Coordinates of C-alpha atoms in Angstrom, one line a residue:
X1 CA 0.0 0.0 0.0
X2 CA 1.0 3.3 -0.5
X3 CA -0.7 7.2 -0.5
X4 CA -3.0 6.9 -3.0
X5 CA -4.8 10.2 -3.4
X6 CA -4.1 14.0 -1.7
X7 CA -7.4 16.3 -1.1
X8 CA -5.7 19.8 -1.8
X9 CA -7.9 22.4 -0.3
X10 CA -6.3 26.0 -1.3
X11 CA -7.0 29.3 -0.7
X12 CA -6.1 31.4 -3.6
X13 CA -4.4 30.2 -6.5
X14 CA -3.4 26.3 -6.7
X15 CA 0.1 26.6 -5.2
X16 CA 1.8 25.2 -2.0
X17 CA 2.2 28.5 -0.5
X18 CA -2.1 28.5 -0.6
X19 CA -3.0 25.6 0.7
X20 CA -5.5 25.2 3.4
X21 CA -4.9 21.8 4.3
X22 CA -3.4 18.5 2.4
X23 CA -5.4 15.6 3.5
X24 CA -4.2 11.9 2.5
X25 CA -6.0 9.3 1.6
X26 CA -5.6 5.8 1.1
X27 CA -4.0 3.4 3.1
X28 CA -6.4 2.6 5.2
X29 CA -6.4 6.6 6.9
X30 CA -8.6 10.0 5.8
X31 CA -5.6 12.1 7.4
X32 CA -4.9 10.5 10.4
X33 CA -8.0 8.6 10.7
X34 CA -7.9 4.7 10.1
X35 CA -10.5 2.8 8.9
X36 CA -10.6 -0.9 7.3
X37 CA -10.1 -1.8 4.2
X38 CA -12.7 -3.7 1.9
X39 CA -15.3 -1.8 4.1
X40 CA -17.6 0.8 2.5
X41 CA -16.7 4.3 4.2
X42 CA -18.7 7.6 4.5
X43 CA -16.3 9.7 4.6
X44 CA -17.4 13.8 6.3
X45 CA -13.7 16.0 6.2
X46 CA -14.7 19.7 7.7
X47 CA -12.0 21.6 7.3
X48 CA -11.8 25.2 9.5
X49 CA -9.7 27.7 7.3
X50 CA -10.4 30.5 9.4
X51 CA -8.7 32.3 12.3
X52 CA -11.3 31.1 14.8
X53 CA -12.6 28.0 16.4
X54 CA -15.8 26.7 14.5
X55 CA -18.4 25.0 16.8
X56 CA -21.3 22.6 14.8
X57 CA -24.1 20.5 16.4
X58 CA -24.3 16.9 15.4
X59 CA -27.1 14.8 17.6
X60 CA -27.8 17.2 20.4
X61 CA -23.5 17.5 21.0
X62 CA -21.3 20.6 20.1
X63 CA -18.1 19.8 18.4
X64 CA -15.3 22.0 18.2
X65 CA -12.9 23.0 14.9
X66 CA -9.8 24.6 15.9
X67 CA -8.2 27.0 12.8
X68 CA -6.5 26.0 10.6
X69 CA -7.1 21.7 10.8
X70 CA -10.0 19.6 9.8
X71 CA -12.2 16.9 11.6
X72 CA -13.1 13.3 9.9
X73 CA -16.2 11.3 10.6
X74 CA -16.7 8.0 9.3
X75 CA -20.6 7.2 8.7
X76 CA -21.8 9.4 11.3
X77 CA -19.0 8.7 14.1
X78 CA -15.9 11.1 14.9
X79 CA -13.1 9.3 14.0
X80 CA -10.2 12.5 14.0
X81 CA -10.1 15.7 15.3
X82 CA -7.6 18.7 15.4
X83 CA -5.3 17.5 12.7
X84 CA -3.9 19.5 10.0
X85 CA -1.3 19.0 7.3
X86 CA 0.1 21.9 5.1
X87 CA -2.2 24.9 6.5
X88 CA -0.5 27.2 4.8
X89 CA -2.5 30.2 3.8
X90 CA -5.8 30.7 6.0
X91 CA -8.8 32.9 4.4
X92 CA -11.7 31.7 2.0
X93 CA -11.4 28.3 0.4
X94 CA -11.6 28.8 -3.2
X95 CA -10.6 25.8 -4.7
X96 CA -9.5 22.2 -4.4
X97 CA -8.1 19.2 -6.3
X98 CA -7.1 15.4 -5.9
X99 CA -3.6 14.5 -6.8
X100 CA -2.4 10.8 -7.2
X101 CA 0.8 10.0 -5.6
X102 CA 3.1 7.6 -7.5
X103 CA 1.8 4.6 -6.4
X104 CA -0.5 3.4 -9.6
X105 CA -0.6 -0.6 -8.0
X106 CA -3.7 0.1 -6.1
X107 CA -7.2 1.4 -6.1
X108 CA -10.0 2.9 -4.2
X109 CA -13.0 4.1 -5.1
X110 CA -14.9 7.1 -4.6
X111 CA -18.7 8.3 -4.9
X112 CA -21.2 11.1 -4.3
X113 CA -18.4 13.5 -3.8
X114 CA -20.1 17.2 -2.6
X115 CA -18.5 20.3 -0.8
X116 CA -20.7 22.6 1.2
X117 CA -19.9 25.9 2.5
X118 CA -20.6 24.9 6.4
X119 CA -19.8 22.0 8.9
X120 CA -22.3 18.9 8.0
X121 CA -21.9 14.9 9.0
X122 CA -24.4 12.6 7.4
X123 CA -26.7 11.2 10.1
X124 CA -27.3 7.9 9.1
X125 CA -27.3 4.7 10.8
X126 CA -24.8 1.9 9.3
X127 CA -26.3 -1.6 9.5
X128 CA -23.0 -3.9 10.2
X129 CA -23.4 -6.7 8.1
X130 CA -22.2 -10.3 9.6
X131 CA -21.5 -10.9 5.9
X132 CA -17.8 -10.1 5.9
X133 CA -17.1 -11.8 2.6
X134 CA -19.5 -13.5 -0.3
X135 CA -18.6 -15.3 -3.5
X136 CA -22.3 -16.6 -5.2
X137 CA -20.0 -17.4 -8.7
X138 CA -23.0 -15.7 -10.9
X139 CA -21.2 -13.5 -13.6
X140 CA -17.6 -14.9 -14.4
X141 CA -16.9 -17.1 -17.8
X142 CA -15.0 -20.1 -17.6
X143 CA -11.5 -20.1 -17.2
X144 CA -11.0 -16.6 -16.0
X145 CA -10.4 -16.1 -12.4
X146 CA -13.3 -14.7 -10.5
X147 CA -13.8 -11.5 -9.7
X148 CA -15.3 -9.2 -6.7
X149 CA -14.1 -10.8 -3.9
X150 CA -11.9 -13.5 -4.5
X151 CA -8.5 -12.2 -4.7
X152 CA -5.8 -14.5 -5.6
X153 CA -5.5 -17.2 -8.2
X154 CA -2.7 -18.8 -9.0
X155 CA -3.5 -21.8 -11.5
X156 CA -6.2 -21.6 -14.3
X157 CA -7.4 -23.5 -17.1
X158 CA -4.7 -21.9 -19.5
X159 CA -1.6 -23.6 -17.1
X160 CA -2.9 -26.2 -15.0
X161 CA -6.4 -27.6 -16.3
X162 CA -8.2 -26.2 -13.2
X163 CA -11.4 -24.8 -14.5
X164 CA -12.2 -22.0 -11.5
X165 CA -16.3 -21.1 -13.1
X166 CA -18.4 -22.9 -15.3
X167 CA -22.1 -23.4 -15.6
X168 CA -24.0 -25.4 -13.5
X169 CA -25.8 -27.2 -16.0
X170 CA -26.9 -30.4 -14.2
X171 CA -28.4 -28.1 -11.7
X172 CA -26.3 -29.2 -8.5
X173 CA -27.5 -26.7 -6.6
X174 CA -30.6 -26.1 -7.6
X175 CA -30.3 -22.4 -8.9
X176 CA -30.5 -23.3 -12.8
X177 CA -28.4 -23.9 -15.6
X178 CA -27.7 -20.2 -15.6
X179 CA -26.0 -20.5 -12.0
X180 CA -22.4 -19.7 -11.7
X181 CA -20.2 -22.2 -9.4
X182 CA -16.6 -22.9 -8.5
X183 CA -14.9 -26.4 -10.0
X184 CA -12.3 -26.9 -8.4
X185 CA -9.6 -30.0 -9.2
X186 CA -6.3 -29.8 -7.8
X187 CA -3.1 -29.2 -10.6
X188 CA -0.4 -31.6 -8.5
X189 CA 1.3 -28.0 -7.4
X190 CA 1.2 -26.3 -4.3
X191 CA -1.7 -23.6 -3.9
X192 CA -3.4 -24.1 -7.3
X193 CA -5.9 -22.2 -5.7
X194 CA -5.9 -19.5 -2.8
X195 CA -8.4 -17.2 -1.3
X196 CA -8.4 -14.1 0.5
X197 CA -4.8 -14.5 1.2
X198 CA -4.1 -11.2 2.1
X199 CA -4.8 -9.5 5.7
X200 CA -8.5 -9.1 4.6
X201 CA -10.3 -8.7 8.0
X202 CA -8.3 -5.6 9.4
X203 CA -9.1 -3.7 12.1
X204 CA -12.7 -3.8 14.2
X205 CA -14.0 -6.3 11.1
X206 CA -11.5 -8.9 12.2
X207 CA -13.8 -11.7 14.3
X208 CA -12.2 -14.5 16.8
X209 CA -15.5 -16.7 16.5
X210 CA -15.9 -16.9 12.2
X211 CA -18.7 -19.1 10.0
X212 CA -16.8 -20.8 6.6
X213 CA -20.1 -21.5 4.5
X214 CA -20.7 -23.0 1.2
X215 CA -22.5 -25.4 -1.0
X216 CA -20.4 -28.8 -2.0
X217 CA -20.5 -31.2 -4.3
X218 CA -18.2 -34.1 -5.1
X219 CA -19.3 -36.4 -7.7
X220 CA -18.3 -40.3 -7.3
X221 CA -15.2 -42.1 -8.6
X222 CA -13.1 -44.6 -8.8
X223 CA -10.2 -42.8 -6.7
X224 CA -10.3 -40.4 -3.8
X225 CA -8.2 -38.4 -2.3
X226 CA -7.9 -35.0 0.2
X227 CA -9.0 -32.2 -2.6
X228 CA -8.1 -29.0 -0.5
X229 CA -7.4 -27.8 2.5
X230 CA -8.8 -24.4 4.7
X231 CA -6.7 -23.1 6.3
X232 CA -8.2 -20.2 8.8
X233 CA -5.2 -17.6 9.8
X234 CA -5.3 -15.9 13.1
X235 CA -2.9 -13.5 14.7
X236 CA -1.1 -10.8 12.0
X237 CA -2.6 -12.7 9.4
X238 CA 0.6 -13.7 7.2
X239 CA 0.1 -17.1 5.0
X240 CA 2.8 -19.3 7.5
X241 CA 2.0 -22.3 9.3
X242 CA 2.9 -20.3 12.7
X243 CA -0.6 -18.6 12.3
X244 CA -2.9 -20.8 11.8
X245 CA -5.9 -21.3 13.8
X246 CA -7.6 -24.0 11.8
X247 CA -7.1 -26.3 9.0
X248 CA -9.8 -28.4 7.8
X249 CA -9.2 -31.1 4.8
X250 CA -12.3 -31.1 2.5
X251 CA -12.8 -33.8 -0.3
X252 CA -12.3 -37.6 -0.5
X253 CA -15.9 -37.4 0.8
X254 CA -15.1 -36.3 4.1
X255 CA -14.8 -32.5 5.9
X256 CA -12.7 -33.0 8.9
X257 CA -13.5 -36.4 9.7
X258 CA -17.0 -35.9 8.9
X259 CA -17.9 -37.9 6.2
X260 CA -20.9 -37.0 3.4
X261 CA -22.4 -38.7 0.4
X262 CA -21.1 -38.7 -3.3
X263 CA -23.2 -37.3 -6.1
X264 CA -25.5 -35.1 -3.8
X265 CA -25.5 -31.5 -2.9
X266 CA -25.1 -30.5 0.2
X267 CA -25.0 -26.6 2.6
X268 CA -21.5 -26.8 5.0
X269 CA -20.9 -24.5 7.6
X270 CA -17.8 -24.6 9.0
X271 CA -17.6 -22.4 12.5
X272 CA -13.8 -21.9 13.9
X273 CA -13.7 -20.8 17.6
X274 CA -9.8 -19.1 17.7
X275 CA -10.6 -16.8 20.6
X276 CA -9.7 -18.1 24.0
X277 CA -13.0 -18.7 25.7
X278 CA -15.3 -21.3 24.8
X279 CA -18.8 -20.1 23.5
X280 CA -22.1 -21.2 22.9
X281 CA -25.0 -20.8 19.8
X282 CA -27.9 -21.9 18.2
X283 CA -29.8 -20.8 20.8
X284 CA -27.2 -21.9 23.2
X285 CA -27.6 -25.7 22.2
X286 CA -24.1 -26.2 21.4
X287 CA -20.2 -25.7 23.2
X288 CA -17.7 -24.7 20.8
X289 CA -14.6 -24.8 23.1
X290 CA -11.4 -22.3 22.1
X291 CA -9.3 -23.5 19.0
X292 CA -11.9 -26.1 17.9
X293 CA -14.2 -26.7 15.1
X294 CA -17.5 -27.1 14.5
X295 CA -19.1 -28.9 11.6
X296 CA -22.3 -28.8 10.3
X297 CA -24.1 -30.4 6.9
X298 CA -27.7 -29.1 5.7
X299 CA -28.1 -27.6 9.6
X300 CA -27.5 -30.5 11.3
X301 CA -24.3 -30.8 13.4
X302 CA -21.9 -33.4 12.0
X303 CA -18.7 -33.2 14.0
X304 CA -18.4 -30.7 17.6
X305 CA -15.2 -29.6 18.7
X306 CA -12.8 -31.1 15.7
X307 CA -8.9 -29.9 15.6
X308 CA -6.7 -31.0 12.9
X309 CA -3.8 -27.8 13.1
X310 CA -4.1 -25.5 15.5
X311 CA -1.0 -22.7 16.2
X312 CA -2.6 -19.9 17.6
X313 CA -5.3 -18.0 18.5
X314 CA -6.5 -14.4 18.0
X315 CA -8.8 -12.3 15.6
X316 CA -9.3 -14.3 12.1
X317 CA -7.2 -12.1 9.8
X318 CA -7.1 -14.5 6.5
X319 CA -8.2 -17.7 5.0
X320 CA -6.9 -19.7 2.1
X321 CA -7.7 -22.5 0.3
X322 CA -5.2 -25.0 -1.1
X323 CA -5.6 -27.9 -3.1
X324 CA -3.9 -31.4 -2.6
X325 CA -1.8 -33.4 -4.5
X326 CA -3.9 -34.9 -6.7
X327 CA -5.4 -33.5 -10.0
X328 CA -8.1 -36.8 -11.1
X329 CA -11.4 -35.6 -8.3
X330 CA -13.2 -33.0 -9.3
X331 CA -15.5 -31.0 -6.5
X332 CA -18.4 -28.2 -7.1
X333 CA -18.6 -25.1 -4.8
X334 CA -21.1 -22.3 -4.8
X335 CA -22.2 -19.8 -2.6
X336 CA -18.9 -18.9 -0.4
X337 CA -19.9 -16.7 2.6
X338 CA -17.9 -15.9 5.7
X339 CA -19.8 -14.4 8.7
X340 CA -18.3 -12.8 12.3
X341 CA -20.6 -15.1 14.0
X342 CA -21.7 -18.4 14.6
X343 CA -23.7 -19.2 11.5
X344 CA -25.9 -22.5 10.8
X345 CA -27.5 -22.1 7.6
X346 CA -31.2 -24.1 8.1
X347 CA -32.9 -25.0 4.7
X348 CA -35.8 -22.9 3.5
X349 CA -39.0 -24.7 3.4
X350 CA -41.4 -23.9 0.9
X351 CA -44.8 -25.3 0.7
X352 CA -45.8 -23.2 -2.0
X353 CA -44.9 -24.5 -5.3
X354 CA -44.4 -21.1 -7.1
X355 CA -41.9 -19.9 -4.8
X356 CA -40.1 -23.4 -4.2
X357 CA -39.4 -23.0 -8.6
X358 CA -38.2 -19.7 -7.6
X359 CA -35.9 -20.6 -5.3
X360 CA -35.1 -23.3 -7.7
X361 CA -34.1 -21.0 -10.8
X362 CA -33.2 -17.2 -8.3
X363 CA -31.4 -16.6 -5.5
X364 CA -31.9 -14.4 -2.7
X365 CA -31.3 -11.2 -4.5
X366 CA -33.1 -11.9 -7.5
X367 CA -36.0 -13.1 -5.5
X368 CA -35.9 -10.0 -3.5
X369 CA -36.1 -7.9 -7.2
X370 CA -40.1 -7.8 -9.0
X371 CA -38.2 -6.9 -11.8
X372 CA -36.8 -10.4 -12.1
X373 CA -38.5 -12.8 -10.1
X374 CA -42.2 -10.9 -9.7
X375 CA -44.9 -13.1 -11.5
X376 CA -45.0 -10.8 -14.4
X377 CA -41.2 -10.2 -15.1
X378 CA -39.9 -12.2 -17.8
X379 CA -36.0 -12.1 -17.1
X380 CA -35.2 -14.3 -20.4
X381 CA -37.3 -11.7 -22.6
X382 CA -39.0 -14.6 -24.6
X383 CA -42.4 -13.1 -24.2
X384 CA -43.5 -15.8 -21.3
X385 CA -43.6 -14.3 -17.8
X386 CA -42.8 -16.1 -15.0
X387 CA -46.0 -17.4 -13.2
X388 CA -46.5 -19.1 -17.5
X389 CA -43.0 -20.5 -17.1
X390 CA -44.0 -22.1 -13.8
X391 CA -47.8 -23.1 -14.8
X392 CA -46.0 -24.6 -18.4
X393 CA -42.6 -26.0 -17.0
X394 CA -40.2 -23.4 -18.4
X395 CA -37.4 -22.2 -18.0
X396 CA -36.9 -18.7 -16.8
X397 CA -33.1 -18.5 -18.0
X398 CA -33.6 -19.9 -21.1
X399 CA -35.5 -18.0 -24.1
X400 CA -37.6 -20.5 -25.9
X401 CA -41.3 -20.4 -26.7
X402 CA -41.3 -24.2 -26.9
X403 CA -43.6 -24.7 -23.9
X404 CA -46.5 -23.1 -24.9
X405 CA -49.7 -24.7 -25.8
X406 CA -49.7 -26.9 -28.9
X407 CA -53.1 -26.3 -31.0
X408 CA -54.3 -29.8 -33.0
X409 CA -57.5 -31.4 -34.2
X410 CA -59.2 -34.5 -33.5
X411 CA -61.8 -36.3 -35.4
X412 CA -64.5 -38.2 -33.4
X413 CA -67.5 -40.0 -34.6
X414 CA -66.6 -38.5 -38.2
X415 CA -66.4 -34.9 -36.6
X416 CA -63.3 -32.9 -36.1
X417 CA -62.4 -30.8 -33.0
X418 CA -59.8 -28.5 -31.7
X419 CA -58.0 -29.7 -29.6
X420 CA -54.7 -28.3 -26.8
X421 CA -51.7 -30.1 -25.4
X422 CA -49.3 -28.5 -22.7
X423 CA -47.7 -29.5 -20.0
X424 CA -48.0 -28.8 -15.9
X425 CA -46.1 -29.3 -12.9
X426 CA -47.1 -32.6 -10.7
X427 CA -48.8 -29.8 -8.6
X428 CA -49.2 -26.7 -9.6
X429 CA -50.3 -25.0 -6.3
X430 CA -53.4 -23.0 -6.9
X431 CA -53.1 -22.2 -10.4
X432 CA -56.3 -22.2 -11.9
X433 CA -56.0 -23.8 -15.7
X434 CA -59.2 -22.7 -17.4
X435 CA -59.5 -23.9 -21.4
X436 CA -61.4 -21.4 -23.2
X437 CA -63.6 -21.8 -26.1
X438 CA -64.8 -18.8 -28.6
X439 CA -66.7 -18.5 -31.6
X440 CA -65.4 -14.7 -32.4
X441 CA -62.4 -14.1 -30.5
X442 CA -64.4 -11.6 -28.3
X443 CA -66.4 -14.1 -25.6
X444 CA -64.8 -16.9 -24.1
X445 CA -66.1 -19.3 -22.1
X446 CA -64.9 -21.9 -20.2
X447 CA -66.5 -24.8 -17.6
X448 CA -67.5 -23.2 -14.3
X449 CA -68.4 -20.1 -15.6
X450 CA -71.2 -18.4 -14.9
X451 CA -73.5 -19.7 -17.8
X452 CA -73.4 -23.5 -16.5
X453 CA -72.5 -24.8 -19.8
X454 CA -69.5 -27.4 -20.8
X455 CA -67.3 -26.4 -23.4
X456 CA -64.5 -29.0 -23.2
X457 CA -63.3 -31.9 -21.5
X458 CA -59.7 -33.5 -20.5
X459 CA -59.1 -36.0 -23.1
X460 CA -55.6 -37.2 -21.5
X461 CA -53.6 -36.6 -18.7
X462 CA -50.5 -38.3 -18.6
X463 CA -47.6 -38.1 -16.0
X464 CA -44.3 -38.0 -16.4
X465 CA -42.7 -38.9 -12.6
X466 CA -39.4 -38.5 -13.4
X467 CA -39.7 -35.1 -14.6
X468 CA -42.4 -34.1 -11.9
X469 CA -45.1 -33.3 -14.6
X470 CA -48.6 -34.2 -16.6
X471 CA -48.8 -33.7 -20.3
X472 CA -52.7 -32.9 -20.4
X473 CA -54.5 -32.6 -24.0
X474 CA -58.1 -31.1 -24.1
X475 CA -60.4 -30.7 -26.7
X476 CA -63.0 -28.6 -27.6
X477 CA -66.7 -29.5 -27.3
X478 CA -68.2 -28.2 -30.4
X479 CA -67.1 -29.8 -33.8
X480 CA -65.6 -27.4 -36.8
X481 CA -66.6 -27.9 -40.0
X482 CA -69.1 -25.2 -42.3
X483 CA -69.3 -22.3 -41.5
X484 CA -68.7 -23.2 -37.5
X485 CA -65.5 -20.8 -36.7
X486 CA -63.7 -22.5 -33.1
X487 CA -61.1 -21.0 -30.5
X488 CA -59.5 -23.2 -28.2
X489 CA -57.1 -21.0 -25.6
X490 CA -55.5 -21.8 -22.3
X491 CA -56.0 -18.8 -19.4
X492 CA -53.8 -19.2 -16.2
X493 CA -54.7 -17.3 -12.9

């Protein structure tokens, strides 16, 4: 790390004899503020260029600006006061620049940048996240090393045959083929693969007590052997075996020592105790004593208490993953989180069919956006919303049109009638399929409505088990032929 950006204030012409104040920033400090790093800031400098102290009101409390320095807050909290670097010329602030340094390795990023002409801190309240790292694998190509949070990669598909992201088309984890994941396979080297190497948890963010969570999946072979390891670093956070607070082998179907099955999904939370006290959670169910390792597979605990290498405890600075010596196993991973806190991640259960398929095909976020999951979004753009993807066993990912009703005729007793074949889930939920008939295109009836006539009947309704569906074909009715004009329509609701 080095400075990466200066905040010249001046007061007169841009020169060093004018300035106000030169305030760094970067490096994990707004002047002589710290703050951590991967952590979004809200960043307040008031800066006093006068001759006299400056007194402002934040929450019912006076706060005092001495001449010539500035105060930081960071989201709503003092965090520096009375500094000052390069006060130079005192009077009227009448302009102001950011200057790089000549460090061009490293970035930050800034937003909603505004100056006003009086002391002001944002009064907001900053929900802390337990969340202090997430990987979901959703927009990153095959063979390219993910981005956002993941950090370092040493091996890829171009050098060692490890494929980092690739489509999860036999749906292991139940998102769609559209979901991102993680393959991992070990290249024979050391660290074909490591994570969050660096000293990621700085500061206040840095836990003792720490959740590892992910989805797994192994599929079955002929050989087995230790795919990775995760190695959990406490103390400065350096990548040596000194500071480690936990490793725990995953692969060969077994985490720890906890052993799962081949070929099936499964939710592991891995929670690392590195502090010196033992603790308890899940509503204060379960022990996990200092230095030890909990275990848990689709919310149920596994393995309690589990040490396989443990040097030291301390705040959790780093983790790592590192793959073993052997290049044949493949495993799946998806949905990486790490929390500050105990974390056991209990399966959602949905009785209601709609929003079990939209778990099935969006996850969290997109279920949490109308745009994309609401009943009458249509994410693929294919013209087929998504409650007529559910009621007609689409695809919401996929743009095809191949699922909608197929119009036909039948001849019975030497008369010929419309007829409709689609297909429907198992169970639908309470969909209501109604199979309108017209003779004009502008009334449509339908059985149940309120005239009391019959306009069609089910003709067939076959299921298909393995596939969870029926393939039902109905036919009108009324018979075509002369001058007889017939509409046959399907109408969800």
């Amino acid at each position: 790390f080095g400075d990466w950006v200066s905040l010249f204030v001046y007061s007169g012409a841009r020169a060093a004899g004018n300035r106000a104040q030169r305030i760094l920033i970067g490096r994990g400090n707004v002047g002589n503020a710290s703050y951590a790093a991967g952590s979004l800031v809200r960043a307040d400098i008031i800066v006093n260029n006068s001759n006299d102290a400056v007194v402002h009101t934040f929450r019912g409390e006076d706060y005092t600006v001495p001449p010539g320095t500035f105060q930081t807050w960071y989201n709503g909290n003092l965090a520096s006061s009375e500094f000052a670097r390069d006060n130079n010329q005192r009077g009227p602030i009448t302009d102001f620049e950011f200057n790089t340094s000549t460090n061009d390795q490293v970035l930050i990023w800034i937003d909603d940048f505004t100056v006003r002409d009086e002391p002001f801190v944002r009064d907001i309240e900053v929900e802390v996240s337990p969340i202090l790292f997430q990987d979901r694998f959703e927009f990153h190509s095959a063979g390219s090393p993910p981005g956002g949070p993941w950090t370092h990669v040493i091996a890829d598909a171009d050098t060692s045959g490890t494929v980092l992201v690739l489509e999860d088309e036999e749906n292991f984890f139940g998102q769609g083929t559209g979901n991102q994941m993680l393959e991992y396979k070990g290249d024979g080297t050391e660290n074909a693969m490591a994570l969050r190497a660096t000293n990621v948890f700085g500061g206040e963010a840095a836990p003792e007590v720490a959740t590892f969570s992910f989805l797994m999946y192994e599929p079955d072979s002929e050989e087995h052997r230790d795919l990775l390891s995760l190695f959990v670093y406490a103390g400065d956070g350096a990548i040596f075996s000194g500071n480690i607070t936990q490793r725990v082998l995953i692969g060969g179907g077994v985490v720890g020592t906890a052993e799962y099955d081949y070929d099936t999904p499964i939710q592991v939370d891995v929670i690392v105790n590195s502090s010196d006290a033992a603790g308890t959670y899940h509503e204060d169910e379960h022990t996990l004593n200092p230095g030890n390792v909990d275990i848990w597979f689709d919310g149920e605990l596994v393995l309690s208490n589990y040490v396989h290498t443990h040097n030291v405890n301390g705040p959790i600075r780093s983790f790592q993953l590192q793959n073993g010596t052997n290049a044949t196993p493949l495993a799946y991973f998806d949905d990486f989180f790490v929390r500050n806190e105990p974390h056991v991640t209990v399966a959602e259960v949905v009785d209601d069919p709609f929003a079990a398929w939209l778990a099935e095909h969006f996850n969290e976020e997109e279920r949490g956006d109308p745009a994309i999951s609401g009943e009458l979004a249509d994410p693929d753009f294919d013209g087929i919303p998504n409650v007529l993807e559910f009621a007609l066993t689409g695809n919401p990912r996929v743009a095809s049109r191949e699922v909608l009703p197929l119009i036909g005729t039948v001849e019975i007793d030497e008369n010929r009638y419309l007829t409709l074949t689609y297909t429907r889930p198992a169970d639908p939920g309470d969909l209501d399929y109604r199979h309108q008939v017209s003779a004009d295109l502008d009334t449509w009836n339908h059985n149940g409505d309120d005239t009391g006539e019959t306009y069609t009947e089910i003709m067939e309704e076959t299921p298909n088990p393995e596939a969870g569906t029926v393939t039902v074909v109905v036919r009108d009715l009324t018979p075509m032929g002369g001058s007889v004009r017939r509409f046959l329509q399907l109408a969800v609701r």
